[in-house]
PDB file of N, CA and C in Angstrom:
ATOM      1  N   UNK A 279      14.686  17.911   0.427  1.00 42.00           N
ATOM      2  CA  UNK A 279      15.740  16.928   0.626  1.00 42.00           C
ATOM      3  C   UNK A 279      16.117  16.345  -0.742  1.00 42.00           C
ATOM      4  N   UNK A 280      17.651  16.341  -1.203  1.00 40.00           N
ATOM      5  CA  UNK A 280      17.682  15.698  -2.245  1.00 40.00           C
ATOM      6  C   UNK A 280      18.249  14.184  -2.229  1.00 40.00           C
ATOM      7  N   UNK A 281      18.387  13.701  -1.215  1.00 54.00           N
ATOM      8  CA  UNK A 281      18.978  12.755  -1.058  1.00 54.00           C
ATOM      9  C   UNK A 281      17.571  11.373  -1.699  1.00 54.00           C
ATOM     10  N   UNK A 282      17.891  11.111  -2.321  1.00 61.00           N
ATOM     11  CA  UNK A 282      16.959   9.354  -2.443  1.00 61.00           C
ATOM     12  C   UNK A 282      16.959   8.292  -1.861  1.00 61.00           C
ATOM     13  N   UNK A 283      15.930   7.851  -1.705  1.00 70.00           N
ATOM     14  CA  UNK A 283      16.097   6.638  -0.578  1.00 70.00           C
ATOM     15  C   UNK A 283      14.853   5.420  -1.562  1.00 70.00           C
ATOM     16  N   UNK A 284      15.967   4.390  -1.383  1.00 77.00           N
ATOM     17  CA  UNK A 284      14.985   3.402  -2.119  1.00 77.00           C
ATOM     18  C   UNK A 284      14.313   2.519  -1.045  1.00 77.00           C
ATOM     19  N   UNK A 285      12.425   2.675  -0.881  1.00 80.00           N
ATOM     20  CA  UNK A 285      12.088   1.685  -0.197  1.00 80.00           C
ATOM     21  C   UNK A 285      11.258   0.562  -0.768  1.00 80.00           C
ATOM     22  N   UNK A 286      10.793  -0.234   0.199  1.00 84.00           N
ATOM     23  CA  UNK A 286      10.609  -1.279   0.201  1.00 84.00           C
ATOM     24  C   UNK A 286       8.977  -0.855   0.591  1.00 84.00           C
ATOM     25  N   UNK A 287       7.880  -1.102   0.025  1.00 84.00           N
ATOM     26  CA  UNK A 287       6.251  -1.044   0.453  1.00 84.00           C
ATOM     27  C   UNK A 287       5.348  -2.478   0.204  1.00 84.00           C
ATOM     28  N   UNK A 288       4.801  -2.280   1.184  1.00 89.00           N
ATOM     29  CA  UNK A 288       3.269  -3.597   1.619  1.00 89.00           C
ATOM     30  C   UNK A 288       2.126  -2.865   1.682  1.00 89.00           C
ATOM     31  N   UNK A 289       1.286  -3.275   0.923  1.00 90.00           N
ATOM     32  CA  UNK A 289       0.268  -2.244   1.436  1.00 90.00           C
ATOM     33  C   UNK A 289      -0.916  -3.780   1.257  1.00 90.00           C
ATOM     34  N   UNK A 290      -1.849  -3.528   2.221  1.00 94.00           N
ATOM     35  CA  UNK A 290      -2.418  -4.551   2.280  1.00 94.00           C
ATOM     36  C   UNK A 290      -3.959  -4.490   3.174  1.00 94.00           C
ATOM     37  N   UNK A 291      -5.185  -5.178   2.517  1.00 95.00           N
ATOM     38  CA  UNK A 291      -6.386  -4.328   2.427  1.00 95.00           C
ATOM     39  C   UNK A 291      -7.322  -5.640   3.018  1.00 95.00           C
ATOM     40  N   UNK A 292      -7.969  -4.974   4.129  1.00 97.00           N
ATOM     41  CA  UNK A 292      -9.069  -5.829   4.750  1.00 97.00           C
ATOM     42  C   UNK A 292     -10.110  -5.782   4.399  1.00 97.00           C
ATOM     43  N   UNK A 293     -11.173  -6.828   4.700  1.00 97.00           N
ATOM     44  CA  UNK A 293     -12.463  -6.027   5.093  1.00 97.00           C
ATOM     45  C   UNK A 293     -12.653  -5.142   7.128  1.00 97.00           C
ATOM     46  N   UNK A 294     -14.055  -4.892   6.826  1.00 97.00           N
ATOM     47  CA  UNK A 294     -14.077  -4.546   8.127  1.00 97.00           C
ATOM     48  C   UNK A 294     -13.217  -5.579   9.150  1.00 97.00           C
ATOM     49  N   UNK A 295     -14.810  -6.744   9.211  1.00 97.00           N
ATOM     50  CA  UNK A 295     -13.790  -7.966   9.843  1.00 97.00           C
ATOM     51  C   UNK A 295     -13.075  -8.782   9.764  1.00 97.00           C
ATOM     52  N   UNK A 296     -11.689  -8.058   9.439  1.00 96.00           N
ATOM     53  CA  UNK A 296     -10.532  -8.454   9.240  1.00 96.00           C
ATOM     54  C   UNK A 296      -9.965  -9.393   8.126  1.00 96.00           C
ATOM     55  N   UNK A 297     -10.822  -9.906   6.820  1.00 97.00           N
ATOM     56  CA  UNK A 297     -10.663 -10.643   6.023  1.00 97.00           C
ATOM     57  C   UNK A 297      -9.718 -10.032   5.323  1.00 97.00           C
ATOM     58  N   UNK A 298      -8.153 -10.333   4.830  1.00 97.00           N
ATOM     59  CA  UNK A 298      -7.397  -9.684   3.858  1.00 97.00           C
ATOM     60  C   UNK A 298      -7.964  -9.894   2.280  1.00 97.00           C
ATOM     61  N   UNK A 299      -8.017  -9.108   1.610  1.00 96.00           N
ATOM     62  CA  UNK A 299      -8.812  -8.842   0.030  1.00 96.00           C
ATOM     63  C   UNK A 299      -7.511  -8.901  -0.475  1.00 96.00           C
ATOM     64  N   UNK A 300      -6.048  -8.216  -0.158  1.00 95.00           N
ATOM     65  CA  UNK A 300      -5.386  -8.024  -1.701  1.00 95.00           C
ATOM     66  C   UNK A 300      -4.472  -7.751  -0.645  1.00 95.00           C
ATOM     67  N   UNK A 301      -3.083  -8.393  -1.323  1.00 92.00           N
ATOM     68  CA  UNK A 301      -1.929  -7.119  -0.758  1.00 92.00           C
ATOM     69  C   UNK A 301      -0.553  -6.646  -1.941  1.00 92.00           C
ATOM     70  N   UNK A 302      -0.755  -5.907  -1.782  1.00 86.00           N
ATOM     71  CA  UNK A 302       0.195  -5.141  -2.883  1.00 86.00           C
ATOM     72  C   UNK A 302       1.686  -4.658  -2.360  1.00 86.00           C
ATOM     73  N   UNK A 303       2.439  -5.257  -3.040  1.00 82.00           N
ATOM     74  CA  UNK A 303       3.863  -5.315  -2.800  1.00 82.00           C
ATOM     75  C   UNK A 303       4.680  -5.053  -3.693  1.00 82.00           C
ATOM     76  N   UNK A 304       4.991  -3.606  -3.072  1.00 74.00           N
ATOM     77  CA  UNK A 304       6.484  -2.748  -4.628  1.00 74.00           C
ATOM     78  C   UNK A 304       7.869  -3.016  -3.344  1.00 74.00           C
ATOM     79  N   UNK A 305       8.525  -3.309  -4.157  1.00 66.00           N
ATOM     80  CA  UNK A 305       9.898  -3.509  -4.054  1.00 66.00           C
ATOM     81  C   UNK A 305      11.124  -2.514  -4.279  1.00 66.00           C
ATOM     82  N   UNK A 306      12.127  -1.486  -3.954  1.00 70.00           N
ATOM     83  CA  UNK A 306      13.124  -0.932  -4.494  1.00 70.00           C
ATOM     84  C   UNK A 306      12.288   0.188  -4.812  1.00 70.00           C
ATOM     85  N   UNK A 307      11.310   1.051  -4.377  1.00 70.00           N
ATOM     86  CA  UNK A 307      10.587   2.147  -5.185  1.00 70.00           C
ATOM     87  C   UNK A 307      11.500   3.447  -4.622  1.00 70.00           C
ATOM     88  N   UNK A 308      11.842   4.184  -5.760  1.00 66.00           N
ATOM     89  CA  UNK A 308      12.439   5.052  -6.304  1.00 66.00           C
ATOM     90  C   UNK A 308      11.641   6.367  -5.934  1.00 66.00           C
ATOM     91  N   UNK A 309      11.956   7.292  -5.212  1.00 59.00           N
ATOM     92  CA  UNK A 309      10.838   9.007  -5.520  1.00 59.00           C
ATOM     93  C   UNK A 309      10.961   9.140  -6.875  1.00 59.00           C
ATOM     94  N   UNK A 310       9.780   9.533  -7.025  1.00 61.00           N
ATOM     95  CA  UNK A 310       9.009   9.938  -8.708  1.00 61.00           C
ATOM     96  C   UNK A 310       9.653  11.592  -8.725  1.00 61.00           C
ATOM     97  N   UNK A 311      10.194  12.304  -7.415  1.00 55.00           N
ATOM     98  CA  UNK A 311      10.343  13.794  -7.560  1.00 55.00           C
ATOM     99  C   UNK A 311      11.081  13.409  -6.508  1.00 55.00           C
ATOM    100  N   UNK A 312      11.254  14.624  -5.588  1.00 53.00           N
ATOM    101  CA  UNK A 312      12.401  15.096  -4.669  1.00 53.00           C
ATOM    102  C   UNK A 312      11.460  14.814  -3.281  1.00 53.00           C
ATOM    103  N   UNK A 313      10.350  14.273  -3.241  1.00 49.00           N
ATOM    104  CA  UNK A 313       9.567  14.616  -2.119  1.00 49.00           C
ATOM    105  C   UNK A 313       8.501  13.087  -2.375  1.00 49.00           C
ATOM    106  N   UNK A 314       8.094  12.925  -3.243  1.00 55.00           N
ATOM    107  CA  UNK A 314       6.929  12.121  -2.760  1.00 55.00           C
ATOM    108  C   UNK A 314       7.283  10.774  -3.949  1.00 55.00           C
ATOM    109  N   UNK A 315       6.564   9.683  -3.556  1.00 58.00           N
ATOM    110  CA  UNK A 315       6.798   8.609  -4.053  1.00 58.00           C
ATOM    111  C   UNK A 315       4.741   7.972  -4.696  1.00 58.00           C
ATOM    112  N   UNK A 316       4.985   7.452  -5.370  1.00 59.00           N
ATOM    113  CA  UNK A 316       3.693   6.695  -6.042  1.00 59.00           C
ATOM    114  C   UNK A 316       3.860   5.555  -5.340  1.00 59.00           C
ATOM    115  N   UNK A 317       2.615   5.262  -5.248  1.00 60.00           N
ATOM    116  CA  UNK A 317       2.415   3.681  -4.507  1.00 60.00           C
ATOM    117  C   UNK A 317       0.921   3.700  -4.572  1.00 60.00           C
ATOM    118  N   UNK A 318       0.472   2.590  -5.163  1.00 57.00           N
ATOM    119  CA  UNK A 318       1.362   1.528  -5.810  1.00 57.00           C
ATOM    120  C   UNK A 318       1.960   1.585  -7.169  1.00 57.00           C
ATOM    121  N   UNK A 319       2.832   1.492  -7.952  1.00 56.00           N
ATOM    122  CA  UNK A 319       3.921   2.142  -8.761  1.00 56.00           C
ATOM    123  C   UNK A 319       2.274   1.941  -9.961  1.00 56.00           C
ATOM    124  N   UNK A 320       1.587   0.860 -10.177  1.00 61.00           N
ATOM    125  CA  UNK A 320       0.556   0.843 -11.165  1.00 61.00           C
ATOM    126  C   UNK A 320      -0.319   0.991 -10.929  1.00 61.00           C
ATOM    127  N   UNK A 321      -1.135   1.177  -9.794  1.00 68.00           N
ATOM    128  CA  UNK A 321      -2.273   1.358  -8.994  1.00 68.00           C
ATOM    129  C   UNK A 321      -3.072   0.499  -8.526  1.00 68.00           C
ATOM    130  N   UNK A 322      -4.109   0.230  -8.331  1.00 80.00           N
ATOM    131  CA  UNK A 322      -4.865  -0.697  -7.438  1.00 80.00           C
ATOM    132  C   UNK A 322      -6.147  -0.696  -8.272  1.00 80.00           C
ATOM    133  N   UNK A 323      -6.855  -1.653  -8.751  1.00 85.00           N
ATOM    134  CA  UNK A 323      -7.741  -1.500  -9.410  1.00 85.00           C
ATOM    135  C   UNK A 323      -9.055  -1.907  -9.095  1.00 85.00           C
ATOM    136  N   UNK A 324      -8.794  -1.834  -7.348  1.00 89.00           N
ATOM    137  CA  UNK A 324     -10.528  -2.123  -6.269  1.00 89.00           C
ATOM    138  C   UNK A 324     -10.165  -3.213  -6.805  1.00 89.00           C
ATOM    139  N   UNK A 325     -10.047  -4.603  -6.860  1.00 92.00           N
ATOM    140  CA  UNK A 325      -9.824  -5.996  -6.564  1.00 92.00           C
ATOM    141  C   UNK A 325      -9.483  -6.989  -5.793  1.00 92.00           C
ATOM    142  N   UNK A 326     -10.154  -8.084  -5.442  1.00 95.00           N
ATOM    143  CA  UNK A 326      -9.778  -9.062  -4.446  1.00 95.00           C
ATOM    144  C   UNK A 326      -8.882  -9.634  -5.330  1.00 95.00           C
ATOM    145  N   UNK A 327      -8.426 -10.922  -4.376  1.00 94.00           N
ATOM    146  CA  UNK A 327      -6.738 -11.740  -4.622  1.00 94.00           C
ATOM    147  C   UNK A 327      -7.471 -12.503  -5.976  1.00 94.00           C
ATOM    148  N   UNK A 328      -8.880 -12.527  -5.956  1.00 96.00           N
ATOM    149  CA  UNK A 328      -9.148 -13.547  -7.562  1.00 96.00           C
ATOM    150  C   UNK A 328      -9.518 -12.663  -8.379  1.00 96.00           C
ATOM    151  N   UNK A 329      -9.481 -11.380  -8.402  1.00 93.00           N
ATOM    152  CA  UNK A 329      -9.796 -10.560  -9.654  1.00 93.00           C
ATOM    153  C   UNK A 329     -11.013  -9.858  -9.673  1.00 93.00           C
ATOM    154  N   UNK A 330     -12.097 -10.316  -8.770  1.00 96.00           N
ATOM    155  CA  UNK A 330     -13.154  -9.930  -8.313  1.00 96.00           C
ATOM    156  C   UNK A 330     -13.299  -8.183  -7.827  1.00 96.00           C
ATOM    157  N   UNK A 331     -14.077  -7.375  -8.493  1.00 95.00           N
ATOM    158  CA  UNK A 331     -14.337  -6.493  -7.860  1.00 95.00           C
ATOM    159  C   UNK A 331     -14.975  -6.039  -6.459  1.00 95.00           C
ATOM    160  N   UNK A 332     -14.499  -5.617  -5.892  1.00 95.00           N
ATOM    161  CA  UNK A 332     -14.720  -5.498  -4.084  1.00 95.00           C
ATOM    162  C   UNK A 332     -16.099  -4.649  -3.693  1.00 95.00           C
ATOM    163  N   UNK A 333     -16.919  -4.982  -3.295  1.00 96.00           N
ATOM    164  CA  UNK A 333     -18.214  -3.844  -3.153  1.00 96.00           C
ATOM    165  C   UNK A 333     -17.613  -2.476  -2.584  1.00 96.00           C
ATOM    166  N   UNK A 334     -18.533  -1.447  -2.909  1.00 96.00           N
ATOM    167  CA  UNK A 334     -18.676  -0.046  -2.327  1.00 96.00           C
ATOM    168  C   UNK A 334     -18.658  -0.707  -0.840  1.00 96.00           C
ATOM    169  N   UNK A 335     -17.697   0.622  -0.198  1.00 96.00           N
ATOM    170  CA  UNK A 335     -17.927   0.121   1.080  1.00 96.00           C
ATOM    171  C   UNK A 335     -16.484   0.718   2.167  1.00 96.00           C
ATOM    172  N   UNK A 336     -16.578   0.452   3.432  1.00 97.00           N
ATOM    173  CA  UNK A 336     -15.329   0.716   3.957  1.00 97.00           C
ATOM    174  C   UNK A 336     -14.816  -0.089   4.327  1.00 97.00           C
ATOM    175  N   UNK A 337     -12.915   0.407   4.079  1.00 96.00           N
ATOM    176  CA  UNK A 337     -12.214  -0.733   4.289  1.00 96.00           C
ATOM    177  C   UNK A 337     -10.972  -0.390   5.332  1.00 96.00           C
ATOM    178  N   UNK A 338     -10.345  -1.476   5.627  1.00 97.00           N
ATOM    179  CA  UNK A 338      -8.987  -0.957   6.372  1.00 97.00           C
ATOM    180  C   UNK A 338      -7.817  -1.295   5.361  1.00 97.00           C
ATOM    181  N   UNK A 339      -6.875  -0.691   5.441  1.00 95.00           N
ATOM    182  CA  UNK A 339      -5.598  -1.413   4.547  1.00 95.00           C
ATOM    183  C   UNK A 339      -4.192  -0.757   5.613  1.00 95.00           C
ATOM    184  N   UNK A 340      -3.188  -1.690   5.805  1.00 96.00           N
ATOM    185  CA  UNK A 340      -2.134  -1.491   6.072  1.00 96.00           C
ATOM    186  C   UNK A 340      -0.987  -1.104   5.805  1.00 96.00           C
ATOM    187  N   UNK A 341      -0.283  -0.162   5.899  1.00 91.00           N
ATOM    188  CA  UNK A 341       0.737   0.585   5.017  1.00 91.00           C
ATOM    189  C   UNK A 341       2.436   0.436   5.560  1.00 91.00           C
ATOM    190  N   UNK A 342       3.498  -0.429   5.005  1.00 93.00           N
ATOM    191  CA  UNK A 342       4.490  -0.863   6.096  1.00 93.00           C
ATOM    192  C   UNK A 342       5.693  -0.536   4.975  1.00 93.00           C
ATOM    193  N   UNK A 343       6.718   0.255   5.833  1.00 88.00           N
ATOM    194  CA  UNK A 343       7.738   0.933   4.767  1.00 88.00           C
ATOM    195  C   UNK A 343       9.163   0.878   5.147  1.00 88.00           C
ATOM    196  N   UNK A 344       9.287  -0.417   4.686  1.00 89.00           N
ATOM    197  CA  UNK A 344      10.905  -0.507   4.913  1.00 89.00           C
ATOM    198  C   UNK A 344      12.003   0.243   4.226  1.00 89.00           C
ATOM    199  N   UNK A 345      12.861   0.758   4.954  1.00 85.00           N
ATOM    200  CA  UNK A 345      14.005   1.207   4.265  1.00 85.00           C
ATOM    201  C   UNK A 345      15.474   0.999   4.708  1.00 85.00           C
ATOM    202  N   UNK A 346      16.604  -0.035   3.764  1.00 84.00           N
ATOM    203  CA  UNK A 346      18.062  -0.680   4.734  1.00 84.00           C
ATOM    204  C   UNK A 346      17.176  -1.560   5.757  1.00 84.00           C
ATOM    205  N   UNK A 347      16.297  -2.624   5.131  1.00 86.00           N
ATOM    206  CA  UNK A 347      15.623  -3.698   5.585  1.00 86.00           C
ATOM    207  C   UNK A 347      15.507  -3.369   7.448  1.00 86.00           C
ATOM    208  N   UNK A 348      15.399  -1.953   7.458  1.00 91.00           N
ATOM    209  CA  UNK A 348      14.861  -1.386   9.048  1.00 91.00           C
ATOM    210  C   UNK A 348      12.896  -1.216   8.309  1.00 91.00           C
ATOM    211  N   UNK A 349      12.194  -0.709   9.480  1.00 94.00           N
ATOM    212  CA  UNK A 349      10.904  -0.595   8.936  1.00 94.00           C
ATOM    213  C   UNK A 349      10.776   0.969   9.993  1.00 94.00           C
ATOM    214  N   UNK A 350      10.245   1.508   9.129  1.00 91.00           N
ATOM    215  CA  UNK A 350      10.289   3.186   8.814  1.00 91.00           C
ATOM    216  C   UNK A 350       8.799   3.915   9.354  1.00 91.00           C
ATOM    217  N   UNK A 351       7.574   2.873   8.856  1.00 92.00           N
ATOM    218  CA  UNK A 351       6.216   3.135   8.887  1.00 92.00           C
ATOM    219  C   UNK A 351       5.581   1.841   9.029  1.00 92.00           C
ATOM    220  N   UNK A 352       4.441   1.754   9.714  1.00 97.00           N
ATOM    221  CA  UNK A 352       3.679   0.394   9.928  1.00 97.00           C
ATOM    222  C   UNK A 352       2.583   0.862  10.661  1.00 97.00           C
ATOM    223  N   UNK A 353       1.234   1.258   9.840  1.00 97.00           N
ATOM    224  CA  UNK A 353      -0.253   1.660  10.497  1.00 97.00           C
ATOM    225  C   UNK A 353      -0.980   1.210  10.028  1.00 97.00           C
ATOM    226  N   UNK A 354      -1.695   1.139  10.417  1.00 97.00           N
ATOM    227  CA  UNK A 354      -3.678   0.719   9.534  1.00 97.00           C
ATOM    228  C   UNK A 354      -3.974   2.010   9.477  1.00 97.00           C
ATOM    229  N   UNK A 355      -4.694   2.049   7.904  1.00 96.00           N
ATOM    230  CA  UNK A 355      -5.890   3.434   8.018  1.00 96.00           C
ATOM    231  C   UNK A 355      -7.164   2.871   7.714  1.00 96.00           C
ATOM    232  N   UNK A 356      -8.444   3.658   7.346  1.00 96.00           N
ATOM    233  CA  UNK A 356      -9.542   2.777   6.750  1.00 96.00           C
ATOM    234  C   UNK A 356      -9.630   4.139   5.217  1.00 96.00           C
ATOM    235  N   UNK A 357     -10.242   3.413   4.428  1.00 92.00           N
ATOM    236  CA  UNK A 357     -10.542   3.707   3.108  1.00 92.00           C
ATOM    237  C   UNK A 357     -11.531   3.128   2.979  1.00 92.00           C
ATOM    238  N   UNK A 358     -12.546   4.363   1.806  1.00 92.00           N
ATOM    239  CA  UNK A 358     -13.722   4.168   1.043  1.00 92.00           C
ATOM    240  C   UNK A 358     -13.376   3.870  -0.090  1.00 92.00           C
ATOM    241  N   UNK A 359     -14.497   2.584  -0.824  1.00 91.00           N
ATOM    242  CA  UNK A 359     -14.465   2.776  -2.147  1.00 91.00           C
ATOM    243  C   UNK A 359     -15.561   3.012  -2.106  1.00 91.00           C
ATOM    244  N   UNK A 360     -15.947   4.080  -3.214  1.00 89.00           N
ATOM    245  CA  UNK A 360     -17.079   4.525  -4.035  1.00 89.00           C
ATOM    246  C   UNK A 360     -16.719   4.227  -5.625  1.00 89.00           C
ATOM    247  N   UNK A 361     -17.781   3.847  -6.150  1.00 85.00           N
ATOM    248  CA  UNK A 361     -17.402   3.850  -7.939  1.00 85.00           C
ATOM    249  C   UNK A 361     -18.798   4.379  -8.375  1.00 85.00           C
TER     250      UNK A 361
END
């Protein structure tokens, strides 16, 4: 598809029980190619909202993708960090 579509991303990270750690919010993101997009445009650097590194462990984070302020995608997955 060559068409571009600029969206709008939330991505946003629990613990198990349900405590939010971080949420990361790109705005206007652009495809990097013809097919796939980066997110988060700088990455995530395992951190809570004070800077704190987050233990090894599993997590949930939420992934919500607006596009023409409609919403496109909106799931929970769970994720490991290992370091």
């Amino acid at each position: 598809c060559s068409k571009e579509y600029i969206l709008n991303i939330l991505i946003e990270i629990f613990t198990l029980d349900g405590k939010k750690i971080n949420s990361l919010n790109n705005y206007k993101i652009l495809p990097n190619n013809t097919s796939f997009y980066k997110i988060p445009l700088n990455g995530w650097d395992g951190r809570d909202f004070n800077g704190n590194k987050i233990p090894n462990g599993t997590y949930i984070y939420s992934l919500k993708i607006e596009h023409n302020n409609q919403i496109i995608h909106n799931k929970y997955y769970k994720l490991s960090k290992i370091e």
